[in-house]
Amino acid sequence: MATYYMPDDDTSKLQQLITWARTKKRPRPSFPRAIQIQTNSRCNAACLFCGYTETHSCQEHGSMDDGLFRKIVDECGRHHIGRISPYLMNEPLLDKNLPEKIRYINQVKKWTTKTKINTNGALLTPEMSEGLIDAGLRHLWVSVQGYSADTYKQSMGLNLDKTLANIDEFLAIRARKGKKLPKLSITTIRTSLVDPELEYARKYWGERDVVFKVHNLDNRSGKDLGDVSVGTFRRKMNCDLFLKQAYVLFNGDMILCCHDWRRTVVLGNLNESSIEDIWNSENFISLIRQYNAGDLSNLDVCRKCFIS
């Protein structure tokens, strides 16, 4: 996805185009370019780098009302949004009706809009694989944090053999159906635990002709990562996530960022308002101006955000 910047109120459209041509950064759009929707709030894993392990026991949990989900998707369908992802800070496959939700997204979205989920793969059963394929999911990213049983267990608290078998079965079902979608990508976050296994991982997925991505570790805005980091942490600066993406919790709260595990910055609620109204609200614009000015007094989530 492209990078974005927040133009001043008095910046003309011509000036914005000039800045875009010169810097390759686009002005913040009037509607988000992507949205993540938390259809349920729970996870079955215990990833050592994830904020869920520290926050889930002290927060309200639940599943999104079907009517609210359709309202959100219907609004997105009226805009040229680049991606709709029915997950946010959760394990999406805990929602047994996820294929039906993806099918509904595909019914109402613009043809240019993509669908994508990130999963740990432990619940990627043959039935779920068939459902996702038949529903027309565009991108399936599976997080695999370890390539030996011990590393995987330490990193995620799950069973490696089961997950790898699920992935193999997904590939077999997709091939049997003669489908190319969803496109599969495997993602691994570089930690001191998994770092010695990355070359093996590249070979393993390369032999299966599966896209393999390695990402740098971040602290999920406050997670104590002990000695699992590879490299030195630095504060994440000049972030543009909230300039292009919207994030909606199961109860309709629209929050600032996917790293806000503690739900500290709630911008509004979609039971009471629209995405467009919250996205363009004075409160949201003010917070963006504060961030750009280096004032993080109302943005503790940003002050605590570090990446290796």
Short mmCIF file of C-alpha atoms in Angstrom, two decimals:
data_model
loop_
_atom_site.label_atom_id
_atom_site.label_comp_id
_atom_site.label_asym_id
_atom_site.label_seq_id
_atom_site.Cartn_x
_atom_site.Cartn_y
_atom_site.Cartn_z
CA MET A 1 0.00 0.00 0.00
CA ALA A 2 1.15 3.53 -0.77
CA THR A 3 2.44 5.92 1.89
CA TYR A 4 0.41 8.94 2.94
CA TYR A 5 0.82 12.34 4.59
CA MET A 6 -1.54 14.82 6.22
CA PRO A 7 -1.70 18.09 4.21
CA ASP A 8 -2.32 21.40 5.94
CA ASP A 9 -5.87 22.75 5.82
CA ASP A 10 -4.90 25.50 3.42
CA THR A 11 -2.95 23.26 1.01
CA SER A 12 -4.49 23.39 -2.46
CA LYS A 13 -5.21 20.33 -4.59
CA LEU A 14 -2.46 21.44 -6.97
CA GLN A 15 0.05 21.65 -4.14
CA GLN A 16 -1.00 18.19 -2.97
CA LEU A 17 -0.42 16.80 -6.47
CA ILE A 18 3.00 18.41 -6.60
CA THR A 19 3.92 16.91 -3.23
CA TRP A 20 2.66 13.52 -4.41
CA ALA A 21 4.80 13.71 -7.56
CA ARG A 22 7.87 14.89 -5.64
CA THR A 23 7.73 12.61 -2.57
CA LYS A 24 5.54 9.70 -3.76
CA LYS A 25 3.38 10.31 -0.69
CA ARG A 26 -0.33 10.70 -1.21
CA PRO A 27 -2.56 13.09 0.75
CA ARG A 28 -4.73 11.46 3.38
CA PRO A 29 -7.91 10.25 1.63
CA SER A 30 -11.42 11.27 2.67
CA PHE A 31 -12.22 7.58 3.29
CA PRO A 32 -9.80 4.91 4.53
CA ARG A 33 -7.92 2.89 1.95
CA ALA A 34 -8.21 -0.25 4.08
CA ILE A 35 -10.26 -1.41 7.03
CA GLN A 36 -9.86 -4.17 9.61
CA ILE A 37 -13.05 -5.45 11.25
CA GLN A 38 -12.92 -7.52 14.43
CA THR A 39 -15.75 -10.03 14.01
CA ASN A 40 -14.74 -11.63 17.31
CA SER A 41 -12.22 -10.51 19.91
CA ARG A 42 -10.56 -13.72 21.03
CA CYS A 43 -7.45 -15.71 20.12
CA ASN A 44 -6.43 -19.33 20.68
CA ALA A 45 -2.67 -18.66 20.67
CA ALA A 46 -0.24 -17.18 23.18
CA CYS A 47 2.35 -15.48 20.97
CA LEU A 48 5.19 -14.13 23.09
CA PHE A 49 5.33 -10.82 21.17
CA CYS A 50 1.58 -10.20 21.09
CA GLY A 51 -0.33 -7.67 23.17
CA TYR A 52 -3.27 -10.07 23.51
CA THR A 53 -1.46 -12.10 26.17
CA GLU A 54 -1.33 -9.05 28.47
CA THR A 55 -4.72 -7.46 27.77
CA HIS A 56 -7.32 -10.16 27.12
CA SER A 57 -8.00 -10.98 30.78
CA CYS A 58 -8.93 -7.40 31.70
CA GLN A 59 -11.11 -6.47 28.70
CA GLU A 60 -14.63 -7.07 27.49
CA HIS A 61 -14.88 -9.68 24.75
CA GLY A 62 -17.53 -10.72 22.28
CA SER A 63 -18.59 -11.16 18.67
CA MET A 64 -19.77 -8.46 16.31
CA ASP A 65 -23.50 -8.22 15.66
CA ASP A 66 -24.32 -9.35 12.12
CA GLY A 67 -26.30 -6.20 11.43
CA LEU A 68 -23.39 -4.00 12.44
CA PHE A 69 -21.03 -6.05 10.28
CA ARG A 70 -23.26 -5.62 7.24
CA LYS A 71 -23.65 -1.90 7.94
CA ILE A 72 -19.85 -1.47 7.97
CA VAL A 73 -19.34 -3.55 4.83
CA ASP A 74 -22.19 -1.78 3.02
CA GLU A 75 -20.58 1.59 3.69
CA CYS A 76 -17.23 0.31 2.45
CA GLY A 77 -18.98 -0.99 -0.65
CA ARG A 78 -20.00 2.54 -1.56
CA HIS A 79 -16.35 3.67 -1.64
CA HIS A 80 -13.26 2.67 -3.58
CA ILE A 81 -11.52 1.07 -0.63
CA GLY A 82 -8.46 -1.02 -1.40
CA ARG A 83 -8.86 -3.79 1.17
CA ILE A 84 -11.40 -5.15 3.64
CA SER A 85 -9.97 -7.50 6.28
CA PRO A 86 -12.43 -9.19 8.66
CA TYR A 87 -9.98 -9.52 11.55
CA LEU A 88 -8.27 -7.22 14.07
CA MET A 89 -6.10 -8.26 17.02
CA ASN A 90 -7.77 -11.68 17.11
CA GLU A 91 -7.76 -15.11 15.50
CA PRO A 92 -10.26 -14.77 12.64
CA LEU A 93 -10.89 -18.49 12.22
CA LEU A 94 -12.55 -18.61 15.65
CA ASP A 95 -15.49 -17.09 13.77
CA LYS A 96 -17.07 -20.18 12.23
CA ASN A 97 -19.20 -17.95 9.99
CA LEU A 98 -16.18 -16.18 8.52
CA PRO A 99 -16.64 -17.67 5.02
CA GLU A 100 -20.20 -16.30 4.96
CA LYS A 101 -18.93 -12.87 5.97
CA ILE A 102 -16.27 -12.93 3.25
CA ARG A 103 -18.91 -13.96 0.74
CA TYR A 104 -21.03 -10.98 1.76
CA ILE A 105 -18.05 -8.63 1.41
CA ASN A 106 -17.51 -9.93 -2.12
CA GLN A 107 -21.19 -9.33 -2.95
CA VAL A 108 -21.15 -5.62 -2.08
CA LYS A 109 -17.55 -4.42 -2.57
CA LYS A 110 -16.13 -2.64 -5.60
CA TRP A 111 -14.30 -4.94 -8.01
CA THR A 112 -10.97 -3.33 -7.09
CA THR A 113 -11.35 -4.10 -3.37
CA LYS A 114 -9.35 -7.05 -2.03
CA THR A 115 -10.09 -9.29 0.95
CA LYS A 116 -7.39 -10.56 3.30
CA ILE A 117 -7.03 -12.25 6.68
CA ASN A 118 -4.08 -13.11 8.93
CA THR A 119 -4.37 -16.35 10.91
CA ASN A 120 -2.17 -18.62 12.99
CA GLY A 121 -3.50 -21.57 10.99
CA ALA A 122 -4.28 -23.84 13.94
CA LEU A 123 -7.99 -23.78 13.04
CA LEU A 124 -7.49 -24.00 9.27
CA THR A 125 -9.46 -27.25 9.07
CA PRO A 126 -10.41 -28.82 5.71
CA GLU A 127 -13.94 -27.46 6.19
CA MET A 128 -12.68 -23.95 6.87
CA SER A 129 -10.24 -24.14 3.94
CA GLU A 130 -13.07 -25.12 1.58
CA GLY A 131 -15.23 -22.33 2.98
CA LEU A 132 -12.58 -19.65 2.47
CA ILE A 133 -11.80 -20.86 -1.04
CA ASP A 134 -15.45 -21.05 -2.08
CA ALA A 135 -16.19 -17.63 -0.53
CA GLY A 136 -13.56 -16.02 -2.77
CA LEU A 137 -11.05 -14.81 -0.19
CA ARG A 138 -8.23 -13.05 -2.05
CA HIS A 139 -5.28 -13.26 0.39
CA LEU A 140 -4.60 -15.71 3.21
CA TRP A 141 -1.60 -14.95 5.41
CA VAL A 142 -0.57 -17.59 7.94
CA SER A 143 1.71 -16.64 10.82
CA VAL A 144 4.29 -19.35 11.55
CA GLN A 145 6.66 -18.38 14.36
CA GLY A 146 9.09 -21.28 14.55
CA TYR A 147 10.21 -24.28 12.51
CA SER A 148 11.02 -26.72 15.29
CA ALA A 149 8.43 -27.99 17.74
CA ASP A 150 10.10 -26.29 20.72
CA THR A 151 10.59 -22.90 19.05
CA TYR A 152 7.02 -22.87 17.76
CA LYS A 153 5.62 -23.87 21.15
CA GLN A 154 7.64 -21.15 22.92
CA SER A 155 6.68 -18.54 20.33
CA MET A 156 2.97 -19.31 19.89
CA GLY A 157 1.85 -21.94 22.39
CA LEU A 158 0.52 -24.11 19.55
CA ASN A 159 1.35 -27.40 17.82
CA LEU A 160 3.64 -27.00 14.78
CA ASP A 161 2.86 -30.36 13.15
CA LYS A 162 -0.87 -29.62 13.23
CA THR A 163 -0.46 -26.18 11.67
CA LEU A 164 1.85 -27.39 8.90
CA ALA A 165 -0.55 -30.25 8.14
CA ASN A 166 -3.41 -27.74 7.93
CA ILE A 167 -1.44 -25.62 5.45
CA ASP A 168 -0.58 -28.65 3.31
CA GLU A 169 -4.24 -29.69 3.29
CA PHE A 170 -5.31 -26.17 2.29
CA LEU A 171 -2.89 -26.27 -0.67
CA ALA A 172 -4.20 -29.70 -1.67
CA ILE A 173 -7.85 -28.59 -1.51
CA ARG A 174 -7.13 -25.44 -3.51
CA ALA A 175 -5.31 -27.50 -6.17
CA ARG A 176 -8.10 -30.09 -6.27
CA LYS A 177 -10.64 -27.34 -6.87
CA GLY A 178 -8.48 -25.85 -9.60
CA LYS A 179 -8.38 -22.48 -7.83
CA LYS A 180 -5.61 -19.92 -7.53
CA LEU A 181 -7.25 -18.00 -4.69
CA PRO A 182 -6.78 -17.31 -1.91
CA LYS A 183 -3.14 -16.47 -2.49
CA LEU A 184 -1.16 -17.95 0.39
CA SER A 185 1.66 -16.15 2.18
CA ILE A 186 3.55 -17.35 5.23
CA THR A 187 4.74 -14.66 7.63
CA THR A 188 7.42 -14.98 10.29
CA ILE A 189 8.53 -12.29 12.72
CA ARG A 190 12.26 -12.21 13.28
CA THR A 191 13.06 -12.98 16.92
CA SER A 192 16.13 -14.43 18.62
CA LEU A 193 14.24 -17.72 18.88
CA VAL A 194 13.35 -18.12 15.22
CA ASP A 195 16.36 -16.36 13.68
CA PRO A 196 18.51 -19.57 13.47
CA GLU A 197 15.67 -21.32 11.62
CA LEU A 198 14.98 -18.74 8.91
CA GLU A 199 17.20 -20.29 6.24
CA TYR A 200 15.45 -23.61 6.75
CA ALA A 201 12.11 -21.82 6.54
CA ARG A 202 13.00 -20.15 3.24
CA LYS A 203 13.91 -23.52 1.75
CA TYR A 204 10.83 -25.23 3.23
CA TRP A 205 8.35 -22.76 1.72
CA GLY A 206 10.35 -22.34 -1.47
CA GLU A 207 10.01 -26.05 -2.17
CA ARG A 208 6.23 -25.65 -1.86
CA ASP A 209 6.19 -22.53 -4.07
CA VAL A 210 4.65 -20.52 -1.22
CA VAL A 211 5.41 -16.83 -0.66
CA PHE A 212 7.46 -16.37 2.52
CA LYS A 213 7.76 -13.02 4.30
CA VAL A 214 9.98 -12.08 7.26
CA HIS A 215 8.97 -9.04 9.31
CA ASN A 216 10.82 -7.06 11.95
CA LEU A 217 9.71 -7.37 15.54
CA ASP A 218 7.76 -4.54 17.17
CA ASN A 219 6.63 -4.18 20.77
CA ARG A 220 2.91 -3.78 20.01
CA SER A 221 3.02 -0.42 21.77
CA GLY A 222 4.24 -1.45 25.19
CA LYS A 223 4.88 -5.21 25.23
CA ASP A 224 7.93 -6.20 27.28
CA LEU A 225 9.86 -8.46 24.90
CA GLY A 226 12.78 -9.31 27.17
CA ASP A 227 15.68 -10.73 25.20
CA VAL A 228 13.79 -12.02 22.12
CA SER A 229 14.71 -8.99 20.00
CA VAL A 230 17.26 -9.17 17.19
CA GLY A 231 18.78 -5.71 16.92
CA THR A 232 18.04 -2.48 18.77
CA PHE A 233 14.56 -1.10 19.33
CA ARG A 234 13.79 2.41 18.14
CA ARG A 235 10.64 4.47 18.43
CA LYS A 236 8.45 4.20 15.36
CA MET A 237 8.40 7.65 13.75
CA ASN A 238 6.47 9.23 10.89
CA CYS A 239 3.83 6.51 11.02
CA ASP A 240 1.05 6.72 8.45
CA LEU A 241 -1.11 3.77 9.51
CA PHE A 242 -3.91 6.02 10.80
CA LEU A 243 -3.73 8.07 7.62
CA LYS A 244 -4.84 5.17 5.44
CA GLN A 245 -6.43 2.42 7.56
CA ALA A 246 -9.46 2.17 9.85
CA TYR A 247 -9.71 -0.28 12.74
CA VAL A 248 -13.04 -1.45 14.19
CA LEU A 249 -13.52 -3.52 17.35
CA PHE A 250 -16.28 -6.13 17.79
CA ASN A 251 -18.50 -3.63 19.66
CA GLY A 252 -18.30 -1.01 16.89
CA ASP A 253 -15.61 1.16 18.50
CA MET A 254 -13.27 2.63 15.90
CA ILE A 255 -9.77 2.87 17.40
CA LEU A 256 -6.68 4.70 16.25
CA CYS A 257 -4.35 1.83 15.46
CA CYS A 258 -3.95 -1.94 15.27
CA HIS A 259 -1.28 -1.61 17.98
CA ASP A 260 -3.73 -0.10 20.46
CA TRP A 261 -4.35 -3.38 22.30
CA ARG A 262 -5.48 -1.47 25.40
CA ARG A 263 -8.10 0.44 23.36
CA THR A 264 -6.82 3.77 24.67
CA VAL A 265 -7.87 5.99 21.74
CA VAL A 266 -11.49 5.40 20.75
CA LEU A 267 -12.48 7.73 17.91
CA GLY A 268 -16.18 6.91 17.84
CA ASN A 269 -18.64 4.03 17.55
CA LEU A 270 -20.12 2.72 14.32
CA ASN A 271 -23.40 1.80 15.95
CA GLU A 272 -23.96 5.53 16.28
CA SER A 273 -22.00 7.01 13.39
CA SER A 274 -20.46 6.21 10.01
CA ILE A 275 -16.88 5.42 9.11
CA GLU A 276 -16.75 8.53 6.93
CA ASP A 277 -17.97 10.83 9.71
CA ILE A 278 -15.51 9.47 12.30
CA TRP A 279 -12.65 9.43 9.79
CA ASN A 280 -13.18 13.12 9.02
CA SER A 281 -14.12 14.22 12.55
CA GLU A 282 -12.47 17.19 14.25
CA ASN A 283 -11.25 14.89 17.03
CA PHE A 284 -9.46 12.52 14.65
CA ILE A 285 -7.94 15.35 12.60
CA SER A 286 -6.77 17.04 15.81
CA LEU A 287 -5.01 13.87 16.97
CA ILE A 288 -3.24 13.59 13.61
CA ARG A 289 -2.10 17.22 13.87
CA GLN A 290 -0.83 16.55 17.40
CA TYR A 291 1.14 13.51 16.21
CA ASN A 292 2.71 15.45 13.36
CA ALA A 293 3.71 18.21 15.80
CA GLY A 294 5.39 15.67 18.08
CA ASP A 295 2.80 16.13 20.83
CA LEU A 296 2.03 12.64 22.14
CA SER A 297 0.31 13.71 25.35
CA ASN A 298 -2.99 12.26 24.08
CA LEU A 299 -1.29 9.45 22.14
CA ASP A 300 0.38 7.20 24.68
CA VAL A 301 -0.04 4.33 22.23
CA CYS A 302 2.33 6.13 19.83
CA ARG A 303 4.78 7.15 22.55
CA LYS A 304 5.25 3.50 23.52
CA CYS A 305 5.51 2.12 19.96
CA PHE A 306 8.96 0.70 19.14
CA ILE A 307 10.28 -1.49 16.32
CA SER A 308 13.54 -3.41 15.90
#
